[in-house]
Coordinates of C-alpha atoms in Angstrom, one line a residue:
Chain A
M1 CA 17.4 27.1 7.3
T2 CA 15.4 24.9 9.9
D3 CA 13.4 22.0 8.8
T4 CA 10.2 23.6 9.9
R5 CA 10.9 26.9 8.3
R6 CA 11.9 25.1 5.0
A7 CA 8.7 23.0 5.2
R8 CA 6.7 26.4 5.5
Y9 CA 8.7 27.8 2.4
V10 CA 8.0 24.7 0.4
A11 CA 4.2 24.9 1.2
L12 CA 4.3 28.5 0.1
F13 CA 6.1 27.5 -3.1
A14 CA 3.6 24.9 -4.0
T15 CA 0.5 27.1 -3.6
E16 CA 2.0 30.2 -5.1
T17 CA 3.4 28.3 -8.1
R18 CA 0.1 26.8 -8.8
T19 CA -1.7 30.3 -8.6
L20 CA 1.0 31.9 -10.7
L21 CA 0.8 29.2 -13.5
A22 CA -3.0 29.5 -13.5
S23 CA -2.5 33.2 -14.1
A24 CA 0.0 32.6 -16.9
R25 CA -2.6 30.2 -18.5
R26 CA -5.2 33.0 -18.3
A27 CA -2.8 35.4 -19.8
L28 CA -1.9 32.9 -22.6
A29 CA -5.5 32.5 -23.4
G30 CA -6.0 36.2 -23.8
W31 CA -2.7 36.4 -25.9
R32 CA -4.2 33.9 -28.3
E33 CA -7.0 36.2 -29.1
Q34 CA -4.9 39.2 -29.2
P35 CA -1.4 38.1 -30.5
E36 CA -0.3 41.9 -30.8
E37 CA -1.1 42.7 -27.1
A38 CA 2.0 43.3 -24.9
A39 CA 0.3 42.7 -21.4
P40 CA 0.0 39.0 -21.7
A41 CA 3.9 38.5 -22.5
E42 CA 4.6 40.6 -19.5
E43 CA 2.5 38.7 -17.2
V44 CA 3.8 35.3 -18.4
F45 CA 7.3 36.7 -18.0
R46 CA 6.4 37.9 -14.5
V47 CA 5.1 34.4 -13.5
L48 CA 8.3 32.6 -14.9
H49 CA 10.6 35.2 -13.1
T50 CA 8.8 34.8 -9.9
I51 CA 8.8 31.1 -9.9
K52 CA 12.6 31.1 -10.9
G53 CA 13.3 33.3 -7.9
M54 CA 11.4 31.1 -5.6
A55 CA 12.9 27.8 -7.1
A56 CA 16.4 29.2 -6.7
S57 CA 15.9 30.2 -3.1
L58 CA 14.9 26.6 -2.3
E59 CA 17.7 25.2 -4.4
F60 CA 15.4 23.5 -6.8
N61 CA 18.2 24.1 -9.1
A62 CA 17.1 22.1 -12.2
L63 CA 13.6 23.6 -12.0
A64 CA 15.1 27.2 -11.8
E65 CA 17.2 26.4 -14.9
H66 CA 14.2 25.3 -16.8
V67 CA 12.2 28.3 -15.9
H68 CA 15.2 30.5 -16.8
A69 CA 15.3 28.8 -20.2
A70 CA 11.6 29.4 -20.7
E71 CA 12.1 33.0 -19.7
G72 CA 14.9 33.2 -22.4
A73 CA 12.6 31.9 -25.1
L74 CA 10.0 34.6 -24.1
A75 CA 12.7 37.4 -24.4
G76 CA 12.6 37.4 -28.2
V77 CA 8.9 37.9 -28.3
R78 CA 9.0 40.7 -25.7
S79 CA 11.7 42.6 -27.5
G80 CA 9.7 42.2 -30.8
E81 CA 12.3 40.1 -32.6
R82 CA 10.0 37.1 -32.8
A83 CA 6.3 37.1 -33.4
A84 CA 3.9 35.3 -30.9
D85 CA 2.6 33.0 -33.7
H86 CA 0.5 30.0 -33.2
W87 CA 3.5 27.6 -32.8
F88 CA 5.3 29.8 -30.2
L89 CA 2.1 29.9 -28.1
A90 CA 1.5 26.2 -28.3
A91 CA 5.2 25.6 -27.3
L92 CA 4.7 28.0 -24.5
E93 CA 1.5 26.3 -23.3
E94 CA 3.3 23.0 -23.3
T95 CA 6.2 24.6 -21.3
L96 CA 3.8 25.7 -18.6
D97 CA 2.3 22.3 -18.3
A98 CA 5.7 20.8 -18.0
L99 CA 6.7 23.3 -15.3
A100 CA 3.5 22.5 -13.4
V101 CA 4.4 18.9 -13.4
E102 CA 7.9 19.5 -12.5
S103 CA 7.2 21.7 -9.7
D104 CA 4.7 19.4 -8.2
A105 CA 7.3 16.6 -8.5
V106 CA 10.0 18.5 -6.6
V107 CA 7.4 19.5 -3.9
A108 CA 6.2 15.9 -3.6
A109 CA 9.7 14.6 -3.5
E110 CA 10.3 16.9 -0.4
T111 CA 7.0 16.3 1.4
T112 CA 6.6 12.7 1.0
P113 CA 7.8 11.1 4.3
R114 CA 11.1 9.2 3.8
G115 CA 11.4 7.4 7.2
A116 CA 12.3 9.4 10.4
A117 CA 14.9 11.6 8.6
A118 CA 12.2 13.5 6.7
P119 CA 11.0 16.8 8.1
A120 CA 7.9 16.5 10.3
A121 CA 5.2 15.7 7.9
R122 CA 1.9 17.1 8.8
I123 CA 0.1 14.8 6.2
V124 CA -1.3 11.4 7.1
R125 CA -2.4 9.0 4.5
V126 CA -5.7 7.3 5.5
D127 CA -7.4 4.3 3.8
S128 CA -10.7 5.8 2.3
D129 CA -12.6 2.9 3.6
R130 CA -11.8 4.0 7.1
L131 CA -13.1 7.5 6.2
D132 CA -16.3 6.0 4.8
A133 CA -16.8 4.0 8.1
L134 CA -16.3 7.1 10.0
L135 CA -18.9 8.9 7.9
A136 CA -21.3 6.0 8.3
E137 CA -20.9 6.2 12.0
L138 CA -21.5 9.9 11.9
G139 CA -24.9 9.3 10.2
G140 CA -26.3 7.6 13.3
L141 CA -24.6 10.4 15.5
V142 CA -26.4 13.1 13.6
T143 CA -29.7 11.5 14.0
A144 CA -29.2 11.0 17.7
R145 CA -28.0 14.5 18.3
Q146 CA -31.2 15.9 16.7
E147 CA -33.3 13.9 19.0
L148 CA -31.2 14.8 22.0
E149 CA -31.4 18.5 21.1
R150 CA -35.1 18.4 20.6
R151 CA -35.8 16.7 23.9
A152 CA -33.2 18.9 25.8
E153 CA -34.9 22.0 24.5
A154 CA -38.2 21.2 26.2
D155 CA -36.1 20.8 29.4
S156 CA -33.5 23.4 28.9
L157 CA -33.4 24.5 32.5
S158 CA -32.5 21.3 34.1
P159 CA -28.7 20.4 34.5
I160 CA -29.2 17.4 32.3
G161 CA -31.0 19.5 29.6
R162 CA -28.3 22.1 29.8
A163 CA -25.5 19.5 29.5
A164 CA -27.3 17.8 26.6
I165 CA -27.5 21.0 24.7
K166 CA -23.8 21.5 25.3
L167 CA -23.1 18.1 24.1
A168 CA -25.4 18.6 21.0
R169 CA -23.2 21.7 20.1
R170 CA -20.1 19.8 20.4
L171 CA -21.4 17.0 18.1
D172 CA -22.3 19.7 15.7
R173 CA -18.6 20.7 15.5
L174 CA -17.5 17.1 15.4
Q175 CA -19.6 16.6 12.5
D176 CA -18.2 19.6 10.7
R177 CA -14.5 18.4 11.4
I178 CA -15.2 14.8 10.3
L179 CA -16.8 16.0 7.1
A180 CA -13.9 18.4 6.5
V181 CA -11.3 15.6 6.7
R182 CA -12.9 14.2 3.5
L183 CA -12.7 17.6 1.5
A184 CA -10.2 17.8 -1.3
P185 CA -9.4 20.6 -3.6
F186 CA -10.7 20.9 -7.1
G187 CA -7.2 21.6 -8.3
E188 CA -6.4 17.9 -8.0
L189 CA -9.1 17.4 -10.8
L190 CA -8.6 20.7 -12.7
E191 CA -4.9 20.3 -13.3
R192 CA -5.4 17.2 -15.3
V193 CA -7.7 19.3 -17.6
P194 CA -5.3 21.3 -19.9
P195 CA -3.1 18.2 -20.8
M196 CA -6.3 16.2 -21.3
I197 CA -7.8 18.8 -23.6
R198 CA -4.5 19.3 -25.6
D199 CA -4.5 15.5 -26.2
L200 CA -8.0 15.5 -27.5
A201 CA -7.2 18.6 -29.6
R202 CA -4.2 17.0 -31.2
Q203 CA -6.2 13.7 -32.0
L204 CA -9.1 15.7 -33.6
G205 CA -7.0 18.4 -35.4
K206 CA -8.6 21.1 -33.4
D207 CA -6.9 24.3 -31.9
V208 CA -8.0 24.9 -28.4
T209 CA -7.1 27.3 -25.5
V210 CA -8.0 26.0 -22.1
E211 CA -8.8 27.9 -19.0
V212 CA -9.4 26.5 -15.6
Q213 CA -10.8 28.4 -12.5
G214 CA -11.6 27.6 -8.9
E215 CA -8.6 25.2 -8.1
G216 CA -8.8 26.0 -4.4
I217 CA -12.6 25.2 -4.0
E218 CA -13.1 21.9 -1.9
V219 CA -15.5 19.1 -2.2
D220 CA -16.0 15.8 -0.7
R221 CA -13.3 13.3 -2.1
A222 CA -15.9 10.8 -3.0
I223 CA -17.6 13.4 -5.3
L224 CA -14.3 14.6 -6.6
D225 CA -13.2 11.0 -7.6
R226 CA -16.4 10.4 -9.4
L227 CA -16.1 13.6 -11.4
G228 CA -13.2 12.6 -13.5
E229 CA -14.9 10.4 -16.0
P230 CA -17.9 12.5 -16.6
L231 CA -15.7 15.5 -17.0
L232 CA -13.6 13.7 -19.7
H233 CA -16.9 12.9 -21.5
L234 CA -17.9 16.6 -21.4
L235 CA -14.6 17.7 -22.6
R236 CA -14.4 15.2 -25.3
N237 CA -17.8 16.3 -26.5
A238 CA -16.8 19.9 -26.4
V239 CA -13.7 19.4 -28.3
D240 CA -15.0 16.9 -30.9
H241 CA -18.7 18.3 -31.4
G242 CA -18.7 21.6 -29.8
L243 CA -15.8 23.4 -31.4
E244 CA -15.6 24.1 -35.1
T245 CA -12.3 23.5 -37.1
P246 CA -10.0 26.5 -37.2
E247 CA -11.1 27.1 -40.9
A248 CA -14.8 27.2 -39.9
R249 CA -14.1 29.4 -37.0
R250 CA -12.3 32.0 -39.1
A251 CA -15.1 31.9 -41.6
A252 CA -17.6 32.7 -38.7
G253 CA -15.4 35.7 -37.7
K254 CA -14.2 34.0 -34.5
A255 CA -10.6 33.3 -33.3
A256 CA -9.0 30.3 -34.8
A257 CA -8.5 28.6 -31.5
G258 CA -11.6 27.4 -29.8
R259 CA -11.9 28.2 -26.0
I260 CA -12.8 25.8 -23.3
T261 CA -13.4 26.9 -19.8
V262 CA -13.6 24.6 -16.9
A263 CA -14.6 26.7 -13.8
A264 CA -15.4 25.5 -10.3
R265 CA -17.5 28.0 -8.1
Q266 CA -18.9 27.7 -4.6
D267 CA -22.1 29.2 -3.3
R268 CA -22.5 28.1 0.4
N269 CA -23.1 24.5 0.4
V270 CA -23.3 24.0 -3.3
V271 CA -20.5 23.8 -5.8
E272 CA -20.8 24.2 -9.5
L273 CA -18.6 22.9 -12.1
E274 CA -19.0 24.6 -15.5
V275 CA -17.8 23.2 -18.8
R276 CA -18.0 25.9 -21.5
D277 CA -17.1 25.9 -25.1
D278 CA -17.4 28.8 -27.6
G279 CA -18.3 26.6 -30.4
H280 CA -21.3 26.6 -32.6
G281 CA -23.8 25.4 -30.0
I282 CA -26.1 22.4 -30.3
D283 CA -28.2 22.2 -33.4
R284 CA -31.6 22.2 -31.9
E285 CA -33.5 21.6 -35.2
A286 CA -31.4 18.6 -36.0
V287 CA -32.1 17.0 -32.5
V288 CA -35.8 17.8 -32.8
A289 CA -36.0 16.2 -36.3
K290 CA -34.1 13.2 -35.1
A291 CA -36.4 12.8 -32.0
I292 CA -39.5 13.2 -34.1
E293 CA -38.2 10.5 -36.4
R294 CA -37.7 8.2 -33.6
G295 CA -41.2 9.0 -32.2
A296 CA -39.8 10.5 -29.0
L297 CA -41.4 13.9 -29.9
E298 CA -44.4 15.1 -31.7
A299 CA -44.1 17.1 -35.0
G300 CA -43.9 20.8 -34.5
A301 CA -42.5 20.5 -30.9
H302 CA -40.1 23.2 -29.6
L303 CA -37.3 22.4 -27.1
D304 CA -35.8 24.7 -24.6
D305 CA -32.3 23.9 -23.2
E306 CA -33.8 21.7 -20.4
D307 CA -35.8 19.7 -22.8
L308 CA -33.0 19.4 -25.2
L309 CA -30.8 17.8 -22.4
A310 CA -33.5 15.4 -21.5
I311 CA -33.7 14.2 -25.2
L312 CA -30.0 14.1 -25.6
A313 CA -29.6 12.1 -22.4
R314 CA -31.9 9.3 -23.5
P315 CA -29.9 6.1 -23.4
G316 CA -28.7 5.5 -26.9
F317 CA -29.9 8.9 -28.3
S318 CA -26.8 11.0 -28.2
T319 CA -24.5 8.3 -29.5
A320 CA -26.6 8.0 -32.8
A321 CA -24.2 8.8 -35.6
Q322 CA -26.5 11.0 -37.6
V323 CA -27.0 13.3 -34.7
T324 CA -23.2 13.5 -34.2
D325 CA -22.7 14.3 -37.9
V326 CA -25.1 17.3 -37.6
S327 CA -23.2 18.4 -34.5
G328 CA -25.0 16.6 -31.7
R329 CA -23.3 15.7 -28.6
G330 CA -21.5 12.4 -28.9
V331 CA -20.8 9.7 -26.3
G332 CA -22.9 8.8 -23.5
L333 CA -24.5 11.9 -22.0
D334 CA -27.0 9.5 -20.4
A335 CA -23.9 7.9 -18.5
V336 CA -22.7 11.2 -17.5
L337 CA -26.0 12.1 -15.9
A338 CA -26.5 8.7 -14.2
R339 CA -22.9 9.0 -12.7
M340 CA -23.7 12.5 -11.5
R341 CA -27.1 11.6 -9.9
E342 CA -25.3 8.9 -7.8
V343 CA -23.5 11.7 -5.8
G344 CA -26.5 13.9 -5.6
A345 CA -25.3 16.2 -8.5
T346 CA -27.5 17.8 -11.2
V347 CA -26.5 18.6 -14.7
S348 CA -27.9 21.5 -16.8
L349 CA -27.3 22.7 -20.2
A350 CA -27.3 26.1 -21.9
T351 CA -26.6 26.4 -25.5
T352 CA -26.7 29.3 -28.0
P353 CA -26.4 29.0 -31.7
G354 CA -23.0 30.2 -33.0
A355 CA -22.0 31.1 -29.4
G356 CA -21.3 27.9 -27.7
T357 CA -22.5 25.4 -25.1
T358 CA -22.3 25.3 -21.4
F359 CA -22.8 22.3 -19.1
T360 CA -23.1 23.1 -15.5
I361 CA -22.9 20.3 -12.7
R362 CA -24.2 21.4 -9.4
M363 CA -23.3 19.3 -6.5
P364 CA -23.2 19.4 -2.7
T365 CA -19.9 20.1 -1.1
R366 CA -20.4 17.4 1.4
L367 CA -21.6 13.9 0.7
G368 CA -24.0 12.2 2.8
I369 CA -25.6 15.0 4.8
V370 CA -27.8 17.7 3.5
R371 CA -29.7 20.4 5.1
A372 CA -33.3 19.6 4.3
L373 CA -37.0 20.6 4.9
V374 CA -39.4 17.9 6.4
T375 CA -42.8 18.1 4.9
R376 CA -45.8 15.9 5.2
V377 CA -48.6 14.5 3.0
G378 CA -51.3 12.7 5.2
E379 CA -49.1 10.9 7.6
E380 CA -46.2 10.4 5.1
P381 CA -43.1 12.4 5.6
Y382 CA -41.0 13.6 2.6
V383 CA -37.7 15.5 2.9
L384 CA -36.6 18.2 0.5
P385 CA -33.0 19.4 0.2
L386 CA -32.9 23.1 1.0
T387 CA -30.7 23.6 -2.1
H388 CA -33.6 24.8 -4.3
V389 CA -36.0 26.0 -1.6
T390 CA -36.3 29.9 -1.8
E391 CA -39.3 30.5 0.6
L392 CA -42.4 29.3 2.1
A393 CA -45.8 30.6 1.4
A394 CA -49.4 29.8 2.5
W395 CA -51.9 28.6 0.0
D396 CA -55.7 28.2 -0.1
A397 CA -58.3 27.9 -2.9
A398 CA -58.8 31.6 -2.6
S399 CA -55.2 32.5 -3.4
S400 CA -55.0 30.2 -6.4
E401 CA -55.5 31.6 -9.9
V402 CA -55.8 29.6 -13.1
H403 CA -53.9 30.8 -16.0
Q404 CA -53.8 28.9 -19.4
G405 CA -55.3 25.9 -17.7
R406 CA -52.6 25.7 -15.0
N407 CA -53.0 26.4 -11.3
M408 CA -50.9 29.3 -10.2
I409 CA -50.1 31.1 -6.9
R410 CA -49.3 34.8 -6.8
I411 CA -46.1 35.5 -4.8
R412 CA -45.6 39.3 -4.7
D413 CA -45.9 40.2 -8.4
A414 CA -45.1 36.9 -9.9
L415 CA -47.3 33.9 -10.9
I416 CA -45.8 30.6 -10.1
P417 CA -47.2 27.3 -11.3
V418 CA -48.4 25.1 -8.4
V419 CA -47.6 21.4 -8.2
D420 CA -49.4 19.2 -5.6
L421 CA -47.0 16.8 -3.8
R422 CA -50.1 14.6 -3.3
R423 CA -50.5 14.1 -7.0
L424 CA -46.7 13.6 -7.4
V425 CA -46.4 10.9 -4.9
Q426 CA -49.9 9.6 -5.8
F427 CA -51.3 9.9 -2.3
R428 CA -54.7 8.4 -1.9
G429 CA -55.8 9.1 1.6
T430 CA -57.8 11.6 3.6
A431 CA -58.7 15.0 2.1
P432 CA -56.1 17.7 2.2
P433 CA -56.3 20.6 4.7
V434 CA -58.0 23.8 3.4
R435 CA -55.0 25.9 4.0
R436 CA -51.7 24.3 2.9
P437 CA -48.0 25.4 3.0
A438 CA -46.5 26.1 -0.6
V439 CA -42.7 25.5 -0.7
I440 CA -41.3 27.9 -3.3
M441 CA -38.5 26.3 -5.2
A442 CA -36.4 27.7 -7.9
S443 CA -33.9 26.1 -10.4
Q444 CA -32.3 27.6 -13.5
G445 CA -34.4 30.5 -13.5
R446 CA -37.8 28.7 -13.2
R447 CA -39.9 28.5 -10.1
M448 CA -42.5 26.1 -8.8
A449 CA -44.8 26.2 -5.6
L450 CA -45.0 22.8 -4.2
L451 CA -48.0 22.1 -2.1
A452 CA -47.6 19.9 1.0
D453 CA -50.0 19.3 3.9
A454 CA -47.6 20.5 6.5
V455 CA -44.1 21.6 6.8
E456 CA -42.4 20.3 10.0
G457 CA -39.1 22.1 10.1
Q458 CA -35.5 21.7 9.0
V459 CA -33.1 18.8 9.7
D460 CA -29.6 17.6 8.8
A461 CA -30.7 14.6 6.8
V462 CA -28.3 11.7 6.5
V463 CA -28.9 10.4 3.0
Q464 CA -28.9 6.6 2.4
P465 CA -28.7 5.7 -1.3
L466 CA -31.5 3.5 -2.5
D467 CA -31.3 0.3 -4.2
R468 CA -33.4 1.7 -7.0
P469 CA -36.4 -0.2 -8.3
Q470 CA -36.7 -0.1 -12.0
R471 CA -39.7 2.4 -12.2
L472 CA -38.8 4.7 -9.3
P473 CA -39.0 8.2 -10.5
R474 CA -35.7 9.9 -10.8
W475 CA -36.5 12.8 -8.5
I476 CA -36.6 10.3 -5.6
T477 CA -33.0 10.5 -4.8
G478 CA -32.6 8.6 -1.6
A479 CA -34.0 7.8 1.9
T480 CA -33.3 9.1 5.4
I481 CA -34.3 8.3 8.9
L482 CA -36.0 11.0 10.8
E483 CA -35.4 12.0 14.4
D484 CA -38.3 9.9 15.6
G485 CA -37.0 6.8 13.8
Q486 CA -39.5 7.1 10.9
P487 CA -38.1 6.6 7.4
A488 CA -38.7 9.2 4.9
L489 CA -38.0 9.6 1.1
M490 CA -35.7 12.3 -0.1
L491 CA -37.1 14.3 -3.1
D492 CA -34.9 16.4 -5.3
L493 CA -37.4 18.2 -7.4
A494 CA -35.1 20.4 -9.5
S495 CA -35.9 18.2 -12.4
V496 CA -39.6 18.6 -11.9
I497 CA -39.3 22.4 -11.7
Chain B
M1 CA 13.4 51.7 18.6
P2 CA 14.0 49.2 15.7
H3 CA 14.1 50.4 12.2
R4 CA 10.8 49.8 10.3
I5 CA 11.1 48.3 6.9
L6 CA 8.5 48.0 4.1
I7 CA 8.7 44.9 1.9
C8 CA 7.6 45.0 -1.7
D9 CA 7.4 41.8 -3.7
D10 CA 4.6 40.2 -5.7
A11 CA 5.4 36.8 -4.3
I12 CA 4.1 35.9 -0.7
F13 CA 7.0 33.4 -0.7
M14 CA 9.6 36.1 -1.2
R15 CA 7.9 38.5 1.2
T16 CA 7.8 35.8 4.0
M17 CA 11.4 34.9 3.4
I18 CA 12.7 38.6 3.4
A19 CA 10.4 39.2 6.5
D20 CA 12.0 36.2 8.3
I21 CA 15.6 37.5 7.5
L22 CA 14.8 41.0 8.7
T23 CA 13.0 40.0 11.8
S24 CA 16.0 37.7 12.8
G25 CA 18.1 40.7 12.3
G26 CA 16.0 42.7 14.9
Y27 CA 14.2 44.9 12.4
E28 CA 10.4 45.6 12.5
I29 CA 8.3 44.9 9.4
A30 CA 6.3 48.1 8.8
G31 CA 4.2 46.6 6.0
E32 CA 4.1 44.7 2.7
A33 CA 3.2 45.7 -0.7
E34 CA 2.6 43.3 -3.8
S35 CA 2.8 45.7 -6.7
G36 CA 4.6 48.9 -7.6
L37 CA 1.6 51.0 -7.3
Q38 CA 0.9 49.6 -3.7
A39 CA 4.5 50.1 -2.8
V40 CA 4.1 53.9 -3.6
E41 CA 0.9 54.0 -1.6
R42 CA 2.2 52.2 1.4
Y43 CA 5.3 54.2 1.5
R44 CA 3.3 57.4 1.6
E45 CA 1.2 55.9 4.4
L46 CA 3.8 54.2 6.5
K47 CA 6.9 56.4 6.1
P48 CA 9.3 53.3 6.7
D49 CA 13.1 53.7 7.4
L50 CA 13.7 51.4 4.5
V51 CA 12.1 49.7 1.5
T52 CA 13.1 46.5 0.0
M53 CA 12.0 46.5 -3.7
D54 CA 11.5 43.7 -6.2
I55 CA 12.0 44.7 -9.9
V56 CA 9.4 42.6 -11.7
M57 CA 5.9 43.2 -10.3
P58 CA 2.5 43.7 -11.7
D59 CA 0.7 47.1 -12.2
M60 CA 4.0 49.2 -11.9
G61 CA 7.3 47.7 -12.0
G62 CA 9.9 48.2 -9.1
I63 CA 11.9 50.7 -11.1
D64 CA 9.0 53.1 -11.7
A65 CA 8.0 52.6 -8.1
V66 CA 11.5 53.8 -7.0
K67 CA 11.1 56.8 -9.3
A68 CA 7.8 57.6 -7.8
I69 CA 8.9 57.2 -4.2
V70 CA 12.1 59.3 -4.6
A71 CA 10.1 62.0 -6.4
E72 CA 8.0 62.4 -3.2
D73 CA 10.7 61.8 -0.7
P74 CA 14.2 62.3 -2.0
S75 CA 15.6 60.9 1.3
A76 CA 13.8 57.6 0.8
R77 CA 16.2 54.6 1.3
I78 CA 15.5 51.8 -1.0
L79 CA 17.2 48.4 -1.5
M80 CA 16.6 46.6 -4.7
C81 CA 16.1 42.9 -4.7
S82 CA 16.9 41.5 -8.1
A83 CA 17.3 38.1 -9.6
M84 CA 20.5 37.0 -11.2
G85 CA 21.1 38.4 -14.7
Q86 CA 19.3 41.8 -14.2
Q87 CA 22.5 44.0 -13.9
A88 CA 21.2 46.4 -16.4
L89 CA 18.0 46.9 -14.5
V90 CA 19.9 47.4 -11.2
V91 CA 21.9 50.0 -12.7
E92 CA 18.7 51.8 -13.8
A93 CA 17.3 51.4 -10.4
V94 CA 20.3 52.9 -8.7
Q95 CA 20.2 55.9 -11.2
A96 CA 16.6 56.3 -10.2
G97 CA 17.4 56.6 -6.6
A98 CA 17.8 53.2 -5.1
K99 CA 20.8 53.0 -2.5
D100 CA 21.9 49.4 -3.0
F101 CA 20.8 45.9 -4.1
V102 CA 20.9 42.2 -3.1
V103 CA 20.6 39.3 -5.5
K104 CA 18.2 36.4 -5.2
P105 CA 18.4 33.6 -4.0
F106 CA 18.9 35.6 -0.7
Q107 CA 21.6 34.8 1.7
P108 CA 20.5 36.1 5.1
A109 CA 23.9 37.6 6.0
R110 CA 24.1 39.4 2.7
V111 CA 20.6 40.9 3.1
L112 CA 21.3 42.0 6.6
E113 CA 24.7 43.5 5.7
A114 CA 23.2 45.5 2.8
V115 CA 20.2 46.8 5.0
Q116 CA 22.6 48.0 7.7
R117 CA 24.8 49.6 5.0
V118 CA 21.9 51.6 3.6
L119 CA 20.5 52.6 7.0
S120 CA 23.8 53.9 8.1
A121 CA 24.8 55.7 5.0

């Protein structure tokens, strides 16, 4: 086998083994719920068998032996001699983890360059500072490109104009390529999840099945690197406070093993990471009672999921021991949210009594540059990421309706609450125009119509993080420089909706 | 005209490896299938000169696929690809109508020999 050909097989082995082990874990999760079912055993067997064949073909003999042994342990269950009891399934899960680690190790041993003798490595290690410097440089370039393009479009027939447009297109692609260099697969983070949860479960005496999805989805490495710690927080909370004890679960008519799912999903330029447990949900009444006691809420208040998260995320609130005792969320949710905001991510919560809790982290795939809408209030520009913008509509006093004391705008058949950007940013200048653009935004099933004075178009905004003054509202997420050199604030209004 | 071969295996890795071996021997790859069910469909559609068939696959295993293919085309030429320690299954496959077998890990020379044997029989 030539070196190049072998390198190709090893790469196939690496990705296919990962996919197969993920499929075995899914089968195992189903198996736990229905221990009598034969299909999961067959699927795990197929996975082991296939990995064994691949490992043997590449002469990863120790690995092939280990997989063969695992296959043997499964034989008794497949033939019906042995029951797939809790201990068997727990041992099998550990075997799958161990095989994942071992196969990664044999691949790494082969693909890490060892001097000139190693097969042509196609991976270069780069200091992340250099990548950051490249990104910073790119920021200036993007701004310059937009100005170039705007001017060239006014002069698109001249040779210079045409050359400038060509150059702008090329710069576009360069921007894409540079950003792609920084992308890393979620698998790097997700593969640490099952061992992490099992550790927690052991410490806390819980029985947990883990499922991870979306290993192949890519995000900027800077975002991925910052997700580890918050993810651990969320998982710890899910195992500790979210899931019931095996006894309590049985009493509630659920499978003894709790289930935790960590799933990454991509929707164009946004990636969602979902951490879901099937535990008892957050005890809303207990949180309300606690908040009233602390004077954070008025008596008789009702909380929806969004309000609940806001309360739980108050510094110091969620760590309060009493709340934890009555099933609150433990450590430092405020810290989780703060870390996520740093990378432009938002966190949302959905919880159902008796059925479980889901945290969803929404983040941009690419750090630093977002497609955004430039709006204006008076002479002041404000930039809105397109993430939550669904459409634009025209507003004037005649099209506005008042319902329950709130200004609403009718878009087709729906009434959407109107928020005036002038009020939000406390603009005190000239009177607003009579007809104003309404930017319709949606987040988590709710909508809002944001009134600006003017909408000027879309840009790729290079976001500079702000040194945040103490009382800056948290929906001001950064600043950017517009094409004409004017600075503008970046507003992420998902939290206002 | 080179003989056309259909490769059935649930692992891309194995399909790539078999395809490399067969192409190096001057054969043409008619198509690939990743489950027993797909193997039967692809066979019907491609009418290949030979099929390489893995035993353990999702949906429908290799042995059932052999039975289904032979039921439709008794002259089908199928070469089983099995892992070590599956002698019993290989025997079952041959009874079901497979012509020969090779054992993983593949040695290119052995695979090409077996293919030639089946094609010239």
